[in-house]
Amino acid sequence: MRPSEAILPSATNRSHDWTRSRVVVPALLALGAVVVLPLDFVVGRWAAAGECPGFFRELFEAVEPFGNGNGVFYIVLALLALDWGRRRAIPRILATAFGAGLAADVVKLVVERTRPCAYAFDGTIWDTFGRLFPLTGAGSGGQSFPSAHTALAVGLAVALAWNYPRARWFFFTVAAVVGIQRVTGGAHYLSDAFFGAAVGWVVGVFTLHTGRLAAWFDRFEAEGEESLEQAEATESRKQAA
């Protein structure tokens, strides 16, 4: 038995697990974004003022790379070093993580929202939202909605959990801490983090479970498994001879 076989469920079991969460989880996250809107000002003002205790700020910031490209790069290198037999899963992991971050960036070009660190908190929560389709005109300070770091972190967590389900709660916890860091650092409001998480999960649905892209990745990874099994069978015959 290869190491990866000991920790990976069958594709059927993974699909069964995802059937229950592919719609419910992103819907709950999007609903959460709406529910926490009244808290955006309170938490955003507190974070922008730098009120988060230093110990927790440093703790959260240490996890932040899980939500950016550099972190993904090092995680992928670690996966290749530790589980070379699953190397064909890497393209799907990369597509899910970076696809989630890119999807969030696209939404930023459609909805302008001023970041907590750039807002004076002299209006209402709706005053943080600006015009539609600002494209790049809003600048970084007007690209608060949604949190691309959180989207990427959730996309990465979903893809890692798909491949290594025993550690799924660790991956999801780290992704949640990334979202917390984006809020406590004054870069995003609570609702931005929730909606970013929803975006990351939706992208994961289309790369892992539903549609042509997921089906293509399934075939690509299955071909790798078949090639590995054939190589092992050939090696076994050589040893027996």
mmCIF file of C-alpha atoms in Angstrom:
data_model
loop_
_atom_site.group_PDB
_atom_site.id
_atom_site.type_symbol
_atom_site.label_atom_id
_atom_site.label_comp_id
_atom_site.label_asym_id
_atom_site.label_seq_id
_atom_site.Cartn_x
_atom_site.Cartn_y
_atom_site.Cartn_z
ATOM 1 C CA MET A 1 0.000 0.000 0.000
ATOM 2 C CA ARG A 2 1.366 3.431 -0.941
ATOM 3 C CA PRO A 3 1.386 6.152 1.739
ATOM 4 C CA SER A 4 -1.163 8.212 -0.147
ATOM 5 C CA GLU A 5 -3.599 5.299 -0.241
ATOM 6 C CA ALA A 6 -3.607 5.140 3.543
ATOM 7 C CA ILE A 7 -4.948 8.671 3.899
ATOM 8 C CA LEU A 8 -6.981 9.243 0.762
ATOM 9 C CA PRO A 9 -10.593 8.092 0.368
ATOM 10 C CA SER A 10 -11.952 6.886 -2.921
ATOM 11 C CA ALA A 11 -13.274 9.390 -5.438
ATOM 12 C CA THR A 12 -16.782 8.099 -4.797
ATOM 13 C CA ASN A 13 -16.563 8.751 -1.081
ATOM 14 C CA ARG A 14 -15.107 12.201 -1.646
ATOM 15 C CA SER A 15 -17.929 13.068 -4.038
ATOM 16 C CA HIS A 16 -20.486 11.822 -1.527
ATOM 17 C CA ASP A 17 -19.003 14.024 1.185
ATOM 18 C CA TRP A 18 -18.992 17.058 -1.091
ATOM 19 C CA THR A 19 -22.577 16.579 -2.202
ATOM 20 C CA ARG A 20 -23.667 17.680 1.261
ATOM 21 C CA SER A 21 -21.484 20.789 1.391
ATOM 22 C CA ARG A 22 -21.060 22.156 -2.119
ATOM 23 C CA VAL A 23 -24.159 24.356 -1.834
ATOM 24 C CA VAL A 24 -24.827 24.576 1.897
ATOM 25 C CA VAL A 25 -21.415 25.852 3.005
ATOM 26 C CA PRO A 26 -21.020 28.753 0.519
ATOM 27 C CA ALA A 27 -24.653 29.721 1.098
ATOM 28 C CA LEU A 28 -24.058 29.878 4.856
ATOM 29 C CA LEU A 29 -20.863 31.876 4.363
ATOM 30 C CA ALA A 30 -22.627 34.377 2.087
ATOM 31 C CA LEU A 31 -25.476 34.625 4.594
ATOM 32 C CA GLY A 32 -22.884 35.172 7.317
ATOM 33 C CA ALA A 33 -21.491 38.107 5.324
ATOM 34 C CA VAL A 34 -24.918 39.734 5.443
ATOM 35 C CA VAL A 35 -25.505 38.933 9.116
ATOM 36 C CA VAL A 36 -22.215 40.464 10.283
ATOM 37 C CA LEU A 37 -22.650 43.692 8.304
ATOM 38 C CA PRO A 38 -23.845 45.563 11.438
ATOM 39 C CA LEU A 39 -20.573 44.579 13.141
ATOM 40 C CA ASP A 40 -18.359 45.853 10.327
ATOM 41 C CA PHE A 41 -18.079 49.365 11.747
ATOM 42 C CA VAL A 42 -17.400 48.304 15.312
ATOM 43 C CA VAL A 43 -14.772 45.720 14.429
ATOM 44 C CA GLY A 44 -13.349 47.757 11.565
ATOM 45 C CA ARG A 45 -12.822 50.852 13.712
ATOM 46 C CA TRP A 46 -11.220 48.746 16.443
ATOM 47 C CA ALA A 47 -8.878 47.042 13.983
ATOM 48 C CA ALA A 48 -7.960 50.235 12.108
ATOM 49 C CA ALA A 49 -6.992 51.822 15.418
ATOM 50 C CA GLY A 50 -4.518 48.997 16.040
ATOM 51 C CA GLU A 51 -6.343 47.748 19.125
ATOM 52 C CA CYS A 52 -5.607 44.072 18.528
ATOM 53 C CA PRO A 53 -3.160 42.897 21.236
ATOM 54 C CA GLY A 54 0.368 42.444 19.955
ATOM 55 C CA PHE A 55 0.563 38.752 20.842
ATOM 56 C CA PHE A 56 -2.494 37.895 18.779
ATOM 57 C CA ARG A 57 -1.488 40.235 15.964
ATOM 58 C CA GLU A 58 1.833 38.438 15.587
ATOM 59 C CA LEU A 59 0.143 35.054 15.862
ATOM 60 C CA PHE A 60 -2.326 35.897 13.108
ATOM 61 C CA GLU A 61 0.290 37.502 10.876
ATOM 62 C CA ALA A 62 2.421 34.357 11.052
ATOM 63 C CA VAL A 63 -0.410 32.437 9.335
ATOM 64 C CA GLU A 64 -1.103 35.101 6.689
ATOM 65 C CA PRO A 65 1.208 33.494 4.039
ATOM 66 C CA PHE A 66 -1.328 30.650 3.778
ATOM 67 C CA GLY A 67 -3.438 33.217 1.925
ATOM 68 C CA ASN A 68 -0.900 34.457 -0.626
ATOM 69 C CA GLY A 69 1.091 33.109 -3.538
ATOM 70 C CA ASN A 70 4.344 32.709 -1.635
ATOM 71 C CA GLY A 71 2.676 30.483 0.928
ATOM 72 C CA VAL A 72 1.063 28.353 -1.764
ATOM 73 C CA PHE A 73 4.445 27.940 -3.454
ATOM 74 C CA TYR A 74 6.114 26.606 -0.303
ATOM 75 C CA ILE A 75 3.187 24.359 0.555
ATOM 76 C CA VAL A 76 3.303 22.817 -2.915
ATOM 77 C CA LEU A 77 7.038 22.216 -2.559
ATOM 78 C CA ALA A 78 6.389 20.484 0.775
ATOM 79 C CA LEU A 79 3.700 18.290 -0.792
ATOM 80 C CA LEU A 80 6.031 17.260 -3.600
ATOM 81 C CA ALA A 81 8.740 16.395 -1.093
ATOM 82 C CA LEU A 82 6.455 14.450 1.232
ATOM 83 C CA ASP A 83 4.045 12.786 -1.195
ATOM 84 C CA TRP A 84 5.607 12.519 -4.648
ATOM 85 C CA GLY A 85 3.106 9.848 -5.600
ATOM 86 C CA ARG A 86 0.359 12.469 -5.514
ATOM 87 C CA ARG A 87 2.181 14.978 -7.726
ATOM 88 C CA ARG A 88 -0.633 14.957 -10.265
ATOM 89 C CA ALA A 89 -2.895 16.502 -7.630
ATOM 90 C CA ILE A 90 -0.752 19.651 -7.599
ATOM 91 C CA PRO A 91 -2.315 21.292 -10.700
ATOM 92 C CA ARG A 92 -5.784 20.989 -9.152
ATOM 93 C CA ILE A 93 -4.553 22.409 -5.847
ATOM 94 C CA LEU A 94 -2.942 25.358 -7.644
ATOM 95 C CA ALA A 95 -6.007 25.944 -9.817
ATOM 96 C CA THR A 96 -8.300 25.955 -6.798
ATOM 97 C CA ALA A 97 -6.160 28.271 -4.687
ATOM 98 C CA PHE A 98 -5.215 30.782 -7.361
ATOM 99 C CA GLY A 99 -8.603 30.512 -9.059
ATOM 100 C CA ALA A 100 -10.254 31.516 -5.792
ATOM 101 C CA GLY A 101 -7.946 34.489 -5.343
ATOM 102 C CA LEU A 102 -8.474 35.565 -8.950
ATOM 103 C CA ALA A 103 -12.265 35.263 -8.637
ATOM 104 C CA ALA A 104 -12.194 37.534 -5.574
ATOM 105 C CA ASP A 105 -10.040 40.031 -7.461
ATOM 106 C CA VAL A 106 -12.605 40.095 -10.269
ATOM 107 C CA VAL A 107 -15.353 40.958 -7.766
ATOM 108 C CA LYS A 108 -13.157 43.811 -6.482
ATOM 109 C CA LEU A 109 -13.233 45.280 -9.993
ATOM 110 C CA VAL A 110 -17.039 45.215 -9.909
ATOM 111 C CA VAL A 111 -17.770 46.457 -6.369
ATOM 112 C CA GLU A 112 -15.848 49.359 -4.830
ATOM 113 C CA ARG A 113 -15.505 49.381 -1.060
ATOM 114 C CA THR A 114 -13.143 51.444 1.066
ATOM 115 C CA ARG A 115 -10.874 49.457 3.354
ATOM 116 C CA PRO A 116 -11.144 50.045 7.123
ATOM 117 C CA CYS A 117 -7.574 51.362 7.223
ATOM 118 C CA ALA A 118 -8.513 53.985 4.610
ATOM 119 C CA TYR A 119 -11.949 54.960 5.938
ATOM 120 C CA ALA A 120 -12.714 57.805 8.366
ATOM 121 C CA PHE A 121 -15.767 56.068 9.923
ATOM 122 C CA ASP A 122 -17.820 59.258 9.659
ATOM 123 C CA GLY A 123 -20.796 57.787 7.825
ATOM 124 C CA THR A 124 -22.835 54.595 7.739
ATOM 125 C CA ILE A 125 -21.772 51.124 6.745
ATOM 126 C CA TRP A 126 -23.270 51.708 3.306
ATOM 127 C CA ASP A 127 -20.980 54.693 2.793
ATOM 128 C CA THR A 128 -18.056 52.271 2.659
ATOM 129 C CA PHE A 129 -19.423 51.052 -0.660
ATOM 130 C CA GLY A 130 -18.752 53.117 -3.756
ATOM 131 C CA ARG A 131 -19.603 52.850 -7.425
ATOM 132 C CA LEU A 132 -20.094 49.702 -9.435
ATOM 133 C CA PHE A 133 -17.490 48.631 -11.956
ATOM 134 C CA PRO A 134 -14.688 50.877 -10.746
ATOM 135 C CA LEU A 135 -12.237 48.457 -12.376
ATOM 136 C CA THR A 136 -8.799 49.610 -11.237
ATOM 137 C CA GLY A 137 -9.928 53.185 -10.615
ATOM 138 C CA ALA A 138 -10.634 52.613 -6.931
ATOM 139 C CA GLY A 139 -7.010 51.752 -6.178
ATOM 140 C CA SER A 140 -5.968 49.377 -3.406
ATOM 141 C CA GLY A 141 -7.771 51.445 -0.775
ATOM 142 C CA GLY A 142 -11.081 50.890 -2.553
ATOM 143 C CA GLN A 143 -10.716 47.136 -3.012
ATOM 144 C CA SER A 144 -11.910 45.865 0.329
ATOM 145 C CA PHE A 145 -14.727 43.637 -0.950
ATOM 146 C CA PRO A 146 -14.199 40.720 -0.825
ATOM 147 C CA SER A 147 -11.026 39.489 0.872
ATOM 148 C CA ALA A 148 -8.880 37.842 -1.801
ATOM 149 C CA HIS A 149 -6.479 36.503 0.841
ATOM 150 C CA THR A 150 -9.357 34.727 2.558
ATOM 151 C CA ALA A 151 -10.700 33.412 -0.749
ATOM 152 C CA LEU A 152 -7.308 32.005 -1.682
ATOM 153 C CA ALA A 153 -6.796 30.503 1.777
ATOM 154 C CA VAL A 154 -10.189 28.793 1.696
ATOM 155 C CA GLY A 155 -9.627 27.557 -1.853
ATOM 156 C CA LEU A 156 -6.277 26.130 -0.797
ATOM 157 C CA ALA A 157 -7.779 24.590 2.338
ATOM 158 C CA VAL A 158 -10.604 22.981 0.375
ATOM 159 C CA ALA A 159 -8.170 21.504 -2.158
ATOM 160 C CA LEU A 160 -5.842 20.195 0.558
ATOM 161 C CA ALA A 161 -8.763 18.751 2.507
ATOM 162 C CA TRP A 162 -9.956 17.019 -0.672
ATOM 163 C CA ASN A 163 -6.600 15.270 -0.964
ATOM 164 C CA TYR A 164 -5.799 14.831 2.747
ATOM 165 C CA PRO A 165 -9.165 14.594 4.538
ATOM 166 C CA ARG A 166 -7.706 13.516 7.883
ATOM 167 C CA ALA A 167 -6.183 16.984 8.265
ATOM 168 C CA ARG A 168 -9.184 18.902 6.920
ATOM 169 C CA TRP A 169 -9.972 20.682 10.180
ATOM 170 C CA PHE A 170 -6.386 21.866 10.435
ATOM 171 C CA PHE A 171 -6.548 23.324 6.910
ATOM 172 C CA PHE A 172 -9.897 24.996 7.545
ATOM 173 C CA THR A 173 -8.717 26.403 10.869
ATOM 174 C CA VAL A 174 -5.653 27.940 9.251
ATOM 175 C CA ALA A 175 -7.840 29.446 6.511
ATOM 176 C CA ALA A 176 -10.132 30.913 9.161
ATOM 177 C CA VAL A 177 -7.141 32.470 10.927
ATOM 178 C CA VAL A 178 -6.110 34.080 7.635
ATOM 179 C CA GLY A 179 -9.548 35.676 7.459
ATOM 180 C CA ILE A 180 -9.212 36.870 11.055
ATOM 181 C CA GLN A 181 -5.813 38.371 10.280
ATOM 182 C CA ARG A 182 -7.205 40.336 7.344
ATOM 183 C CA VAL A 183 -9.826 41.815 9.665
ATOM 184 C CA THR A 184 -7.618 42.506 12.690
ATOM 185 C CA GLY A 185 -4.996 44.022 10.391
ATOM 186 C CA GLY A 186 -7.504 46.621 9.177
ATOM 187 C CA ALA A 187 -7.394 45.450 5.557
ATOM 188 C CA HIS A 188 -10.970 44.118 5.462
ATOM 189 C CA TYR A 189 -14.302 44.152 7.243
ATOM 190 C CA LEU A 190 -15.843 41.023 8.735
ATOM 191 C CA SER A 191 -18.304 40.738 5.864
ATOM 192 C CA ASP A 192 -15.436 40.927 3.344
ATOM 193 C CA ALA A 193 -13.793 37.904 4.958
ATOM 194 C CA PHE A 194 -17.034 35.903 5.015
ATOM 195 C CA PHE A 195 -17.789 36.652 1.376
ATOM 196 C CA GLY A 196 -14.202 35.893 0.381
ATOM 197 C CA ALA A 197 -14.538 32.507 2.069
ATOM 198 C CA ALA A 198 -17.737 31.868 0.102
ATOM 199 C CA VAL A 199 -15.937 32.701 -3.157
ATOM 200 C CA GLY A 200 -13.104 30.326 -2.295
ATOM 201 C CA TRP A 201 -15.512 27.496 -1.552
ATOM 202 C CA VAL A 202 -17.496 28.011 -4.767
ATOM 203 C CA VAL A 203 -14.321 27.854 -6.848
ATOM 204 C CA GLY A 204 -13.444 24.648 -5.024
ATOM 205 C CA VAL A 205 -16.783 23.149 -6.051
ATOM 206 C CA PHE A 206 -15.971 23.686 -9.727
ATOM 207 C CA THR A 207 -12.398 22.393 -9.552
ATOM 208 C CA LEU A 208 -13.049 19.435 -7.274
ATOM 209 C CA HIS A 209 -16.588 18.257 -7.743
ATOM 210 C CA THR A 210 -18.766 19.724 -10.517
ATOM 211 C CA GLY A 211 -18.293 20.496 -14.195
ATOM 212 C CA ARG A 212 -15.810 19.859 -16.977
ATOM 213 C CA LEU A 213 -12.810 21.257 -15.137
ATOM 214 C CA ALA A 214 -13.285 18.899 -12.195
ATOM 215 C CA ALA A 215 -13.830 15.994 -14.604
ATOM 216 C CA TRP A 216 -10.615 16.848 -16.449
ATOM 217 C CA PHE A 217 -8.633 16.902 -13.199
ATOM 218 C CA ASP A 218 -10.211 13.563 -12.240
ATOM 219 C CA ARG A 219 -9.015 11.987 -15.483
ATOM 220 C CA PHE A 220 -5.571 13.559 -15.229
ATOM 221 C CA GLU A 221 -5.034 12.272 -11.690
ATOM 222 C CA ALA A 222 -6.491 8.828 -12.495
ATOM 223 C CA GLU A 223 -4.038 8.432 -15.379
ATOM 224 C CA GLY A 224 -1.209 9.154 -12.967
ATOM 225 C CA GLU A 225 -2.475 6.539 -10.523
ATOM 226 C CA GLU A 226 -2.702 3.948 -13.294
ATOM 227 C CA SER A 227 0.843 4.729 -14.479
ATOM 228 C CA LEU A 228 2.176 4.404 -10.944
ATOM 229 C CA GLU A 229 0.402 1.074 -10.415
ATOM 230 C CA GLN A 230 1.804 -0.251 -13.698
ATOM 231 C CA ALA A 231 5.316 0.843 -12.731
ATOM 232 C CA GLU A 232 4.987 -0.866 -9.344
ATOM 233 C CA ALA A 233 3.691 -4.049 -10.987
ATOM 234 C CA THR A 234 6.628 -4.059 -13.400
ATOM 235 C CA GLU A 235 9.072 -3.552 -10.547
ATOM 236 C CA SER A 236 7.467 -6.386 -8.591
ATOM 237 C CA ARG A 237 7.816 -8.739 -11.558
ATOM 238 C CA LYS A 238 11.484 -7.807 -11.944
ATOM 239 C CA GLN A 239 12.133 -8.523 -8.298
ATOM 240 C CA ALA A 240 10.292 -11.827 -8.500
ATOM 241 C CA ALA A 241 12.358 -12.835 -11.528
#
